[in-house]
């Protein structure tokens, strides 16, 4: 049976859990499969994620919830259906390969609608998996013109989420604004260390003993959006910058996959540039 | 203000969260600070941990809860007060040192009532921290007689939890039965690998690349009780068995401290020889 | 320029490094790129791995080395050329996918000659990457007959290494004896815990807080060969056995890839059922 | 028997290992216990660490080595004897406690000569372990005057290494210049992220999923010296800044202890603001 997912966040007050479970249990007799709550204590903000099954009228349920919850509540009622996603890439294959393989074997809770890239080097790979590939070259185009072309390509598919699977072009605030909390990036570094380009060269130069990767939503500033997942591996002086990059690639693809699992299963809230995650 | 902690577990059924929060919120107007639920799906068993503050009559609240919950429910109503504990050790200092230091600086949510040991080598250490030390030697005593002497020493203090901080004597089922889910052991191995004695010699012999430690309740069989926390570190062929043991000691003390934090803050349920932990 | 790799192991004695570097430097004027030594102290056994470039006569160099080293020395003189390998799989794709992707993008220091499987479910995947796929079904065959058919298929290709990429059939000692220190397996568990079948069911049942995977050579007993690499991830009570298996798959493929990197770059010695690894 | 340690670094050239082992083996018949080499490839710089036992004349051996090695070689001939160290602290006890315990049980390859602090809160702890405690208050003193007083106190003891065990005062370049590659600091952050004050508040604000600690030499700029060791732990949205700091303390003390093990056993080279470590 299809699971429904209810995501609620609002200023905290007494009785919120009682009120929500009252509607789900008392009025609709829905079967709660999993339930989690969290109160952020700096701002006293309440988060609740409930997975349930059963029959109900969507509009009526929402109205009932709005009636008992604070005025400025944010409610999302979604379900476990596969989400439509579009992947952007440039030349590096490792994140794209990993996602295409997972998609092929039905391990990603998503329909990969297409791949968009500013190079054609990953076209052959993409076509092996019978996914449309759009080569939108930036050669000869202004940044704005290229971005507009990429945006138009994406919008044909109307995806719920867009994934930057090692897409190496900086995106403008205008572009990003189309996909608030829906644009996931993998940053080849353990943010906030080594923001920007060539993090592995920076890491080598600095002689760090651990490197890592960060998956995050892109909401405005480069590399500054809400962090979804991070992971690290040890390195040492025997690693050249190139070997750090090689080692880093495995971390990058694992962290991106993990973050997508959380996002696609609707386990992630964004609040004040941070994520609240129900695992 | 003192936090109260309500731990409930029972066979799952609809409406449990609604019923419990109804009593806490509707009837008693208590302030819920943190709330967590989990349903084990193999046996459909429900677990709920609620931290709250406010005024209430203990007996009345318990009666109200029993009235709405399934007949065979298990309810524990406790609070955040420091728990009384007794530490057992033998000759190795690292876990005992760590706990005494944490206790001294008020970082362990416990009153360490005394240390009991079958050797006197840790007496000087213990006295530095003004904790009573009982040397209960096993020399010349049968296993039963020694265990009885240890038990008698412990029972003078009536502790809520007993911690085996590298106590290297095997305890009988009779002894253990006095402290169901109240006796915490640190096992110098990543259970279930290398059960029993000399795990580091076994690990060296086997050429493992990772070693670890396990903190668990001791409920019956040696090294087979519910696991509370585990941790690991990498090793390689350059580690002798002795160096593995050295490296392992840091893991042991960290894992034991972590498990005690969970236990002393009443975050741990035991169910069918496993732990359900609300972190 | 091609790197040569010299692997020496013998009972330890004074002057071994001096003697070997003397031949390489003094007599042949070879350029040492990387050098490592290790002495196992329980048995006083010496290991040395030297990577060098330059011109030399292979037979003459070996003779010179044998002349100055102990009688029972074991010398391997190889190079950085890609090794020929054959992959065996059953139904699970994750390790095979990962290796095929790495191979396609030239990240595995190997030529994947073919894939052999007792099922045909991974044939489509394999063919996407233009690698020959041999379906050698076990249906209707005795264990011996099936194994003989698999062996015959492998031997047509004369591989240097054979990789069990989630091949779920137990192999006989006779089969294994054809590939001493050349047959790499990924075990879906953190050995020596949970030897044998269904490790994730065992892990769930036992309530462990960490699961892992082990890559090892298969030399005789099931799951008992020299360990090459291990890795772990944390789990908790919210993971069902199925979710542990899912989480474990990512660890398995990463550990297998890591072990192959070490093996294919000739960084691994085997000694007394353990590995000595020069990273 | 006492182990001697020879640390050599110089521009790389052919035959260095042969020449050094020739002197140790051929001329002096010394017994090499452990030997390691590394060549940094960006600048082609050679590093060699050799541990050996036997009889020799120190000046003669050094002369022989200088005779065969490049002109600008850097040679350090030391041994496994305990190093004299001084500990600086402020108010937080966790790193100091850990080092005092290890010292008491002979697990630190060092003589702790004294503790210097700008507060007296850790005096009672220090005295438990019979270590002199010097309270050098900064109250009413200029930064320069206070630093001079601290320096004078340290220099009475003439330590080989100085350890900043959560010493929370910024040190001037002049102070630091007295202890090049001999002043070890633990930074309460995973450098280079969150440089400077209040890293845990910064980490909470940023919503990171991993926090860590860095042990490094202090050679000039604050928090910018050669990194010796780093470690991390996972955190999530349920951690307040205070809870991140608590969790971070265990990492800090473990990383500082690990870095001191490396430094005190003479396993660390410093080269171009990075460390080369022979583990």
PDB file of N, CA and C in Angstrom, chain B residues 122-154:
ATOM      1  N   UNK B 122      44.783  -0.349  41.527  1.00  0.00           N
ATOM      2  CA  UNK B 122      44.102   0.893  41.154  1.00  0.00           C
ATOM      3  C   UNK B 122      43.615   1.672  42.378  1.00  0.00           C
ATOM      4  N   UNK B 123      44.033   1.233  43.530  1.00  0.00           N
ATOM      5  CA  UNK B 123      43.606   1.917  44.752  1.00  0.00           C
ATOM      6  C   UNK B 123      44.151   3.346  44.809  1.00  0.00           C
ATOM      7  N   UNK B 124      45.417   3.502  44.511  1.00  0.00           N
ATOM      8  CA  UNK B 124      46.031   4.828  44.596  1.00  0.00           C
ATOM      9  C   UNK B 124      45.325   5.802  43.641  1.00  0.00           C
ATOM     10  N   UNK B 125      45.080   5.334  42.442  1.00  0.00           N
ATOM     11  CA  UNK B 125      44.349   6.161  41.467  1.00  0.00           C
ATOM     12  C   UNK B 125      42.992   6.567  42.026  1.00  0.00           C
ATOM     13  N   UNK B 126      42.252   5.597  42.511  1.00  0.00           N
ATOM     14  CA  UNK B 126      40.890   5.848  42.972  1.00  0.00           C
ATOM     15  C   UNK B 126      40.872   6.862  44.129  1.00  0.00           C
ATOM     16  N   UNK B 127      41.832   6.703  45.031  1.00  0.00           N
ATOM     17  CA  UNK B 127      41.856   7.584  46.213  1.00  0.00           C
ATOM     18  C   UNK B 127      42.191   9.026  45.830  1.00  0.00           C
ATOM     19  N   UNK B 128      42.942   9.203  44.752  1.00  0.00           N
ATOM     20  CA  UNK B 128      43.198  10.578  44.284  1.00  0.00           C
ATOM     21  C   UNK B 128      41.892  11.331  44.088  1.00  0.00           C
ATOM     22  N   UNK B 129      40.862  10.592  43.727  1.00  0.00           N
ATOM     23  CA  UNK B 129      39.582  11.232  43.405  1.00  0.00           C
ATOM     24  C   UNK B 129      38.585  11.114  44.558  1.00  0.00           C
ATOM     25  N   UNK B 130      39.105  10.723  45.729  1.00  0.00           N
ATOM     26  CA  UNK B 130      38.268  10.670  46.942  1.00  0.00           C
ATOM     27  C   UNK B 130      37.064   9.758  46.806  1.00  0.00           C
ATOM     28  N   UNK B 131      37.281   8.642  46.138  1.00  0.00           N
ATOM     29  CA  UNK B 131      36.226   7.634  45.997  1.00  0.00           C
ATOM     30  C   UNK B 131      36.642   6.415  46.831  1.00  0.00           C
ATOM     31  N   UNK B 132      35.722   5.845  47.618  1.00  0.00           N
ATOM     32  CA  UNK B 132      36.071   4.642  48.382  1.00  0.00           C
ATOM     33  C   UNK B 132      36.504   3.494  47.465  1.00  0.00           C
ATOM     34  N   UNK B 133      37.557   2.782  47.904  1.00  0.00           N
ATOM     35  CA  UNK B 133      38.076   1.666  47.113  1.00  0.00           C
ATOM     36  C   UNK B 133      38.004   0.402  47.961  1.00  0.00           C
ATOM     37  N   UNK B 134      37.398  -0.633  47.427  1.00  0.00           N
ATOM     38  CA  UNK B 134      37.304  -1.908  48.146  1.00  0.00           C
ATOM     39  C   UNK B 134      38.105  -2.971  47.423  1.00  0.00           C
ATOM     40  N   UNK B 135      39.136  -3.430  48.094  1.00  0.00           N
ATOM     41  CA  UNK B 135      39.931  -4.509  47.531  1.00  0.00           C
ATOM     42  C   UNK B 135      39.363  -5.828  48.015  1.00  0.00           C
ATOM     43  N   UNK B 136      38.711  -6.538  47.109  1.00  0.00           N
ATOM     44  CA  UNK B 136      38.126  -7.838  47.450  1.00  0.00           C
ATOM     45  C   UNK B 136      38.921  -8.895  46.678  1.00  0.00           C
ATOM     46  N   UNK B 137      39.975  -9.363  47.291  1.00  0.00           N
ATOM     47  CA  UNK B 137      40.868 -10.285  46.596  1.00  0.00           C
ATOM     48  C   UNK B 137      40.199 -11.640  46.375  1.00  0.00           C
ATOM     49  N   UNK B 138      40.526 -12.246  45.245  1.00  0.00           N
ATOM     50  CA  UNK B 138      40.001 -13.589  44.974  1.00  0.00           C
ATOM     51  C   UNK B 138      40.978 -14.656  45.458  1.00  0.00           C
ATOM     52  N   UNK B 139      42.136 -14.244  45.918  1.00  0.00           N
ATOM     53  CA  UNK B 139      43.163 -15.216  46.321  1.00  0.00           C
ATOM     54  C   UNK B 139      42.648 -16.070  47.483  1.00  0.00           C
ATOM     55  N   UNK B 140      42.733 -17.348  47.303  1.00  0.00           N
ATOM     56  CA  UNK B 140      42.352 -18.268  48.364  1.00  0.00           C
ATOM     57  C   UNK B 140      40.861 -18.492  48.501  1.00  0.00           C
ATOM     58  N   UNK B 141      40.091 -17.846  47.604  1.00  0.00           N
ATOM     59  CA  UNK B 141      38.626 -18.016  47.675  1.00  0.00           C
ATOM     60  C   UNK B 141      38.131 -18.825  46.482  1.00  0.00           C
ATOM     61  N   UNK B 142      37.092 -19.589  46.711  1.00  0.00           N
ATOM     62  CA  UNK B 142      36.424 -20.228  45.566  1.00  0.00           C
ATOM     63  C   UNK B 142      35.768 -19.112  44.746  1.00  0.00           C
ATOM     64  N   UNK B 143      35.477 -19.432  43.496  1.00  0.00           N
ATOM     65  CA  UNK B 143      34.789 -18.464  42.643  1.00  0.00           C
ATOM     66  C   UNK B 143      33.502 -17.976  43.301  1.00  0.00           C
ATOM     67  N   UNK B 144      32.765 -18.931  43.888  1.00  0.00           N
ATOM     68  CA  UNK B 144      31.480 -18.572  44.494  1.00  0.00           C
ATOM     69  C   UNK B 144      31.696 -17.638  45.692  1.00  0.00           C
ATOM     70  N   UNK B 145      32.649 -17.984  46.508  1.00  0.00           N
ATOM     71  CA  UNK B 145      32.894 -17.199  47.719  1.00  0.00           C
ATOM     72  C   UNK B 145      33.353 -15.783  47.353  1.00  0.00           C
ATOM     73  N   UNK B 146      34.210 -15.697  46.328  1.00  0.00           N
ATOM     74  CA  UNK B 146      34.682 -14.375  45.919  1.00  0.00           C
ATOM     75  C   UNK B 146      33.536 -13.529  45.367  1.00  0.00           C
ATOM     76  N   UNK B 147      32.741 -14.162  44.532  1.00  0.00           N
ATOM     77  CA  UNK B 147      31.624 -13.445  43.934  1.00  0.00           C
ATOM     78  C   UNK B 147      30.646 -12.975  45.015  1.00  0.00           C
ATOM     79  N   UNK B 148      30.436 -13.815  45.998  1.00  0.00           N
ATOM     80  CA  UNK B 148      29.533 -13.438  47.097  1.00  0.00           C
ATOM     81  C   UNK B 148      30.082 -12.226  47.845  1.00  0.00           C
ATOM     82  N   UNK B 149      31.393 -12.199  48.027  1.00  0.00           N
ATOM     83  CA  UNK B 149      32.018 -11.067  48.727  1.00  0.00           C
ATOM     84  C   UNK B 149      31.891  -9.788  47.901  1.00  0.00           C
ATOM     85  N   UNK B 150      32.086  -9.923  46.596  1.00  0.00           N
ATOM     86  CA  UNK B 150      31.934  -8.754  45.717  1.00  0.00           C
ATOM     87  C   UNK B 150      30.492  -8.250  45.752  1.00  0.00           C
ATOM     88  N   UNK B 151      29.582  -9.201  45.668  1.00  0.00           N
ATOM     89  CA  UNK B 151      28.162  -8.839  45.657  1.00  0.00           C
ATOM     90  C   UNK B 151      27.773  -8.121  46.946  1.00  0.00           C
ATOM     91  N   UNK B 152      28.257  -8.648  48.051  1.00  0.00           N
ATOM     92  CA  UNK B 152      27.933  -8.036  49.343  1.00  0.00           C
ATOM     93  C   UNK B 152      28.467  -6.595  49.415  1.00  0.00           C
ATOM     94  N   UNK B 153      29.683  -6.423  48.906  1.00  0.00           N
ATOM     95  CA  UNK B 153      30.272  -5.079  48.891  1.00  0.00           C
ATOM     96  C   UNK B 153      29.432  -4.121  48.059  1.00  0.00           C
ATOM     97  N   UNK B 154      29.042  -4.594  46.899  1.00  0.00           N
ATOM     98  CA  UNK B 154      28.226  -3.746  46.021  1.00  0.00           C
ATOM     99  C   UNK B 154      26.908  -3.394  46.699  1.00  0.00           C
TER     100      UNK B 154
END
